[in-house]
Short mmCIF file of C-alpha atoms and ligand atoms in Angstrom, two decimals:
data_model
loop_
_atom_site.label_atom_id
_atom_site.label_comp_id
_atom_site.label_asym_id
_atom_site.label_seq_id
_atom_site.Cartn_x
_atom_site.Cartn_y
_atom_site.Cartn_z
CA UNK A 1 -7.13 84.07 -20.67
CA UNK A 2 -4.34 84.89 -18.18
CA UNK A 3 -2.93 81.62 -17.25
CA UNK A 4 -0.69 81.04 -13.66
CA UNK A 5 1.92 77.80 -13.46
CA UNK A 6 1.54 75.79 -10.42
CA UNK A 7 4.11 72.65 -9.54
CA UNK A 8 1.99 70.06 -7.31
CA UNK A 9 4.45 70.20 -5.02
CA UNK A 10 3.03 74.31 -4.41
CA UNK A 11 -0.41 72.54 -4.62
CA UNK A 12 -0.77 69.03 -4.02
CA UNK A 13 -5.12 68.97 -4.41
CA UNK A 14 -4.32 69.56 -8.14
CA UNK A 15 -3.56 65.74 -7.83
CA UNK A 16 -6.98 64.17 -9.45
CA UNK A 17 -6.57 66.75 -12.32
CA UNK A 18 -3.81 65.16 -13.81
CA UNK A 19 -5.29 62.18 -13.36
CA UNK A 20 -8.92 64.04 -14.92
CA UNK A 21 -6.66 65.02 -18.22
CA UNK A 22 -4.63 61.74 -18.10
CA UNK A 23 -8.13 60.18 -18.83
CA UNK A 24 -9.14 62.02 -21.66
CA UNK A 25 -5.56 62.05 -23.95
CA UNK A 26 -4.79 59.22 -24.74
CA UNK A 27 -5.99 57.11 -27.65
CA UNK A 28 -8.01 53.75 -25.64
CA UNK A 29 -5.69 51.43 -26.79
CA UNK A 30 -2.73 52.42 -25.76
CA UNK A 31 -2.53 51.59 -22.63
CA UNK A 32 0.74 50.39 -21.33
CA UNK A 33 0.27 48.04 -18.07
CA UNK A 34 4.12 48.35 -17.64
CA UNK A 35 3.88 52.52 -17.81
CA UNK A 36 0.54 52.65 -15.34
CA UNK A 37 2.34 50.63 -12.70
CA UNK A 38 5.63 53.08 -12.39
CA UNK A 39 3.45 56.73 -13.27
CA UNK A 40 2.38 57.36 -9.82
CA UNK A 41 6.11 58.25 -8.62
CA UNK A 42 5.77 60.89 -10.64
CA UNK A 43 3.61 62.37 -8.69
CA UNK A 44 5.16 61.63 -4.70
CA UNK A 45 8.52 61.60 -5.85
CA UNK A 46 8.26 64.82 -8.27
CA UNK A 47 6.09 66.43 -8.03
CA UNK A 48 8.14 70.13 -8.36
CA UNK A 49 8.14 68.56 -11.83
CA UNK A 50 4.31 68.36 -12.76
CA UNK A 51 3.40 71.87 -13.29
CA UNK A 52 -0.99 72.80 -13.94
CA UNK A 53 -2.32 75.64 -15.77
CA UNK A 54 -4.22 77.26 -14.09
CA UNK A 55 -7.11 80.26 -15.64
CA UNK A 56 -8.26 82.76 -13.85
CA UNK A 57 -10.73 80.68 -11.47
CA UNK A 58 -8.24 78.42 -10.34
CA UNK A 59 -8.71 75.23 -12.85
CA UNK A 60 -6.75 73.52 -14.23
CA UNK A 61 -6.38 73.88 -18.50
CA UNK A 62 -3.23 72.03 -19.33
CA UNK A 63 -0.77 69.70 -17.55
CA UNK A 64 2.88 68.85 -17.62
CA UNK A 65 4.18 65.73 -16.43
CA UNK A 66 8.41 65.44 -16.49
CA UNK A 67 11.10 64.05 -14.28
CA UNK A 68 14.77 64.69 -14.23
CA UNK A 69 16.81 62.03 -15.86
CA UNK A 70 20.80 61.32 -15.84
CA UNK A 71 22.04 62.07 -19.95
CA UNK A 72 25.24 61.36 -21.23
CA UNK A 73 24.58 63.62 -23.62
CA UNK A 74 24.42 61.41 -26.33
CA UNK A 75 21.35 59.37 -29.33
CA UNK A 76 22.42 56.56 -27.64
CA UNK A 77 21.97 57.34 -24.41
CA UNK A 78 18.79 57.71 -24.05
CA UNK A 79 16.39 55.39 -23.01
CA UNK A 80 14.33 53.37 -25.68
CA UNK A 81 11.08 52.99 -23.73
CA UNK A 82 9.65 55.32 -22.02
CA UNK A 83 9.19 53.03 -18.71
CA UNK A 84 13.21 53.06 -18.71
CA UNK A 85 12.88 57.00 -18.53
CA UNK A 86 10.58 57.16 -15.31
CA UNK A 87 12.27 54.18 -14.12
CA UNK A 88 15.91 56.36 -14.56
CA UNK A 89 14.89 59.33 -13.20
CA UNK A 90 13.68 57.43 -9.77
CA UNK A 91 16.80 55.99 -9.29
CA UNK A 92 18.19 60.00 -8.60
CA UNK A 93 17.46 59.83 -5.25
CA UNK A 94 19.70 61.88 -3.70
CA UNK A 95 21.29 66.07 -4.05
CA UNK A 96 24.43 66.31 -2.89
CA UNK A 97 25.65 68.77 -0.79
CA UNK A 98 29.95 69.03 -1.19
CA UNK A 99 30.11 72.83 1.12
CA UNK A 100 28.77 74.90 3.56
CA UNK A 101 30.45 78.14 4.57
CA UNK A 102 29.21 81.00 6.67
CA UNK A 103 31.37 84.42 7.02
CA UNK A 104 33.81 84.69 9.17
CA UNK A 105 32.40 87.11 11.12
CA UNK A 106 28.44 85.84 11.11
CA UNK A 107 29.67 81.94 12.15
CA UNK A 108 28.16 81.19 15.69
CA UNK A 109 24.67 81.74 14.91
CA UNK A 110 22.69 79.20 13.91
CA UNK A 111 23.58 79.89 10.05
CA UNK A 112 24.41 76.61 9.39
CA UNK A 113 21.56 74.87 10.11
CA UNK A 114 19.50 77.05 8.36
CA UNK A 115 22.09 76.75 5.55
CA UNK A 116 21.81 73.25 6.00
CA UNK A 117 17.37 72.93 5.36
CA UNK A 118 17.91 74.99 2.02
CA UNK A 119 19.32 72.49 0.74
CA UNK A 120 16.91 69.98 1.76
CA UNK A 121 13.60 73.10 0.51
CA UNK A 122 16.44 72.55 -2.47
CA UNK A 123 15.78 69.00 -3.15
CA UNK A 124 12.33 69.09 -3.07
CA UNK A 125 11.96 71.27 -4.70
CA UNK A 126 13.51 68.91 -7.23
CA UNK A 127 11.88 66.13 -6.31
CA UNK A 128 14.46 64.42 -4.26
CA UNK A 129 13.75 62.58 -1.36
CA UNK A 130 17.25 62.82 -0.07
CA UNK A 131 20.16 64.93 1.31
CA UNK A 132 23.16 63.08 1.19
CA UNK A 133 26.60 65.11 1.99
CA UNK A 134 30.50 63.90 3.09
CA UNK A 135 30.45 65.60 6.25
CA UNK A 136 33.64 67.06 6.59
CA UNK A 137 33.58 67.65 10.92
CA UNK A 138 34.77 71.21 11.56
CA UNK A 139 36.98 69.95 14.69
CA UNK A 140 38.96 66.38 13.30
CA UNK A 141 41.95 69.40 13.34
CA UNK A 142 42.55 69.45 16.78
CA UNK A 143 42.26 65.75 16.88
CA UNK A 144 44.37 64.00 14.36
CA UNK A 145 45.48 61.02 16.02
CA UNK A 146 42.46 59.03 16.23
CA UNK A 147 41.16 57.51 12.80
CA UNK A 148 37.99 59.31 11.69
CA UNK A 149 35.97 55.81 12.40
CA UNK A 150 36.37 56.22 16.32
CA UNK A 151 35.93 60.45 16.10
CA UNK A 152 32.95 60.00 14.54
CA UNK A 153 30.74 58.24 16.99
CA UNK A 154 32.70 60.30 20.26
CA UNK A 155 29.62 61.96 22.09
CA UNK A 156 29.58 64.92 24.36
CA UNK A 157 27.67 63.46 27.98
CA UNK A 158 24.47 64.19 26.90
CA UNK A 159 24.66 61.74 24.03
CA UNK A 160 25.36 63.82 20.85
CA UNK A 161 27.58 64.11 18.96
CA UNK A 162 30.78 65.98 19.64
CA UNK A 163 31.84 67.25 16.75
CA UNK A 164 29.92 70.27 16.27
CA UNK A 165 28.87 70.22 12.59
CA UNK A 166 27.97 66.45 12.94
CA UNK A 167 25.60 67.68 15.49
CA UNK A 168 23.61 70.42 13.52
CA UNK A 169 23.06 67.77 11.02
CA UNK A 170 22.08 65.57 13.75
CA UNK A 171 19.91 67.48 14.72
CA UNK A 172 18.26 67.68 11.80
CA UNK A 173 17.48 64.02 11.34
CA UNK A 174 20.85 62.49 9.55
CA UNK A 175 22.70 60.23 10.24
CA UNK A 176 25.71 58.53 9.32
CA UNK A 177 25.89 56.57 6.16
CA UNK A 178 29.60 55.78 6.40
CA UNK A 179 33.61 56.35 6.49
CA UNK A 180 34.45 57.84 2.42
CA UNK A 181 38.53 57.57 3.80
CA UNK A 182 39.34 59.27 0.83
CA UNK A 183 36.94 62.12 0.00
CA UNK A 184 39.63 64.95 -0.53
CA UNK A 185 43.15 63.34 -1.11
CA UNK A 186 45.95 66.08 -1.83
CA UNK A 187 49.36 64.60 -3.07
CA UNK A 188 52.12 67.27 -4.12
CA UNK A 189 56.09 68.08 -3.60
CA UNK A 190 57.67 68.07 -0.53
CA UNK A 191 58.84 71.81 -1.55
CA UNK A 192 54.55 72.66 -2.00
CA UNK A 193 53.63 71.13 1.07
CA UNK A 194 56.15 73.11 2.89
CA UNK A 195 54.73 76.29 1.93
CA UNK A 196 51.82 75.20 1.97
CA UNK A 197 52.04 73.99 5.81
CA UNK A 198 55.30 77.23 6.46
CA UNK A 199 56.64 74.02 8.27
CA UNK A 200 59.79 71.43 7.05
CA UNK A 201 59.94 67.91 6.45
CA UNK A 202 63.33 67.51 6.24
CA UNK A 203 63.17 64.00 6.46
CA UNK A 204 60.63 61.36 5.17
CA UNK A 205 57.88 59.53 7.82
CA UNK A 206 55.11 60.83 8.96
CA UNK A 207 53.71 64.72 10.63
CA UNK A 208 51.68 66.16 12.34
CA UNK A 209 50.19 69.45 10.52
CA UNK A 210 48.19 72.34 12.08
CA UNK A 211 44.53 71.36 10.93
CA UNK A 212 44.92 68.34 9.15
CA UNK A 213 42.96 65.37 9.97
CA UNK A 214 45.37 62.83 10.75
CA UNK A 215 49.00 62.84 9.84
CA UNK A 216 50.79 63.83 6.23
CA UNK A 217 53.14 61.05 4.70
CA UNK A 218 56.66 62.26 3.62
CA UNK A 219 58.45 60.72 0.85
CA UNK A 220 61.67 62.51 0.50
CA UNK A 221 63.18 60.11 -1.39
CA UNK A 222 60.67 60.12 -4.30
CA UNK A 223 59.59 64.36 -3.29
CA UNK A 224 56.61 63.51 -2.22
CA UNK A 225 53.93 64.29 0.62
CA UNK A 226 50.90 62.00 0.76
CA UNK A 227 47.35 63.16 2.45
CA UNK A 228 43.76 61.44 2.76
CA UNK A 229 41.15 63.40 4.63
CA UNK A 230 38.48 60.93 5.30
CA UNK A 231 34.45 62.44 5.48
CA UNK A 232 31.89 61.01 6.82
CA UNK A 233 28.58 60.86 4.16
CA UNK A 234 25.65 61.24 6.37
CA UNK A 235 22.08 61.21 4.64
CA UNK A 236 18.64 63.26 5.73
CA UNK A 237 15.58 61.98 4.13
CA UNK A 238 13.53 65.14 2.66
CA UNK A 239 10.12 65.10 2.41
CA UNK A 240 8.51 65.71 -0.32
CA UNK A 241 5.20 67.30 -0.21
CA UNK A 242 5.53 70.97 0.60
CA UNK A 243 2.90 73.17 2.29
CA UNK A 244 0.62 74.46 -0.42
CA UNK A 245 1.06 77.96 -1.36
CA UNK A 246 -1.55 81.25 -0.61
CA UNK A 247 -3.89 81.79 -3.47
CA UNK A 248 -2.65 83.83 -5.07
C1 LIG B 301 30.85 74.50 9.74
C2 LIG B 301 30.72 76.18 10.04
C3 LIG B 301 29.43 76.89 8.44
C4 LIG B 301 29.66 76.03 11.34
O1 LIG B 301 28.88 77.23 10.75
P1 LIG B 301 27.73 78.51 12.62
O2 LIG B 301 26.76 78.94 11.45
O3 LIG B 301 29.43 79.39 12.27
O4 LIG B 301 28.05 77.84 12.54
P2 LIG B 301 26.27 77.41 14.35
O5 LIG B 301 26.23 78.88 14.38
O6 LIG B 301 24.76 76.81 13.28
O7 LIG B 301 26.55 76.36 15.31
C5 LIG B 301 26.71 74.68 15.00
C6 LIG B 301 27.38 74.17 16.02
O8 LIG B 301 28.35 75.17 15.92
C7 LIG B 301 29.00 75.10 17.59
N1 LIG B 301 30.02 76.01 17.47
C8 LIG B 301 29.98 76.97 16.19
N2 LIG B 301 31.29 77.36 16.11
C9 LIG B 301 32.36 76.62 17.08
C10 LIG B 301 34.38 76.92 17.20
N3 LIG B 301 35.02 77.42 16.89
N4 LIG B 301 34.38 75.57 17.74
C11 LIG B 301 33.35 75.20 18.27
N5 LIG B 301 31.72 74.66 18.66
C12 LIG B 301 31.53 75.88 17.33
C13 LIG B 301 27.84 75.96 17.33
O9 LIG B 301 27.82 75.92 19.13
C14 LIG B 301 26.25 74.71 17.53
O10 LIG B 301 26.57 74.15 18.57
P3 LIG B 301 25.92 73.48 19.10
O11 LIG B 301 24.40 74.86 18.89
O12 LIG B 301 25.71 72.04 19.36
O13 LIG B 301 25.63 74.28 20.40
C15 LIG B 301 30.84 77.25 9.66
O14 LIG B 301 31.99 77.20 10.98
C16 LIG B 301 32.07 77.21 9.00
O15 LIG B 301 31.55 77.15 7.04
N6 LIG B 301 33.25 76.96 8.45
C17 LIG B 301 34.28 76.87 7.49
C18 LIG B 301 34.51 75.82 5.68
C19 LIG B 301 33.61 74.75 6.82
O16 LIG B 301 33.97 73.23 6.88
N7 LIG B 301 31.89 73.55 6.42
C20 LIG B 301 31.71 72.91 6.67
C21 LIG B 301 31.88 71.98 5.71
S1 LIG B 301 31.50 72.28 4.39
#
């Protein structure tokens, strides 16, 4: 028999088959109410981790239930109880975007929102109901004087965010959660910073450096330059149920 594997995300209509097989699988005494209370979350939050084997006629012949969990790799790090596995798994609720880069030759063609949408799809396929991103606004480097908290609230005349990268996220439905003042922190010697920026820093103090989000702080006595770059945490809610595949 050739069996095909589908996830519940691909075939939401198979949900009842999961219950059917659970109904015939276990000895009657094995009824853990704590597990039963959280089990439906597998189907609502992690449909991409619930798999069904279908025969040629499309009947479900076997199923598997799973959930991604945070695990430190140690024996002791494994939960004692099944209910703890599910509870822990349900805490891993977000995909965190770390970077989105469009090839310089391909920019300003609308590709950036496609990347964000594709990341949301990745989150959905992994049962993650949120995509969070420490967003690095594209134009902040041209406006190094206002703090990020103020810059993030700037809008255009049409009410949309002033910064184009904020705008992309906002247009896709994301909302700001909070500013993180030290998303990137760069500390290096004065010589390093002079090489990296092509500038000279003859005395201690604050300097505006091209593309830096805020002035850098030069301490010549300690031979130390400090730069904190703020990012803005944004949240995209991710719909978990995907369209059913066409029958294959
Ligand atoms: C930020 C980045 C991903 C945007 O990609 P892109 O494909 O060029 O952007 P899009 O064509 O989708 O345009 C998105 C918005 O930015 C605007 N935009 C694009 N380039 C711009 C520029 N140089 N100046 C001002 N606005 C710009 C577009 O007009 C659009 O806004 P609108 O539709 O509201 O008018 C891209 O510039 C990049 O890779 N930058 C380097 C890496 C980076 O900073 N990534 C983000 C942080 S991880």
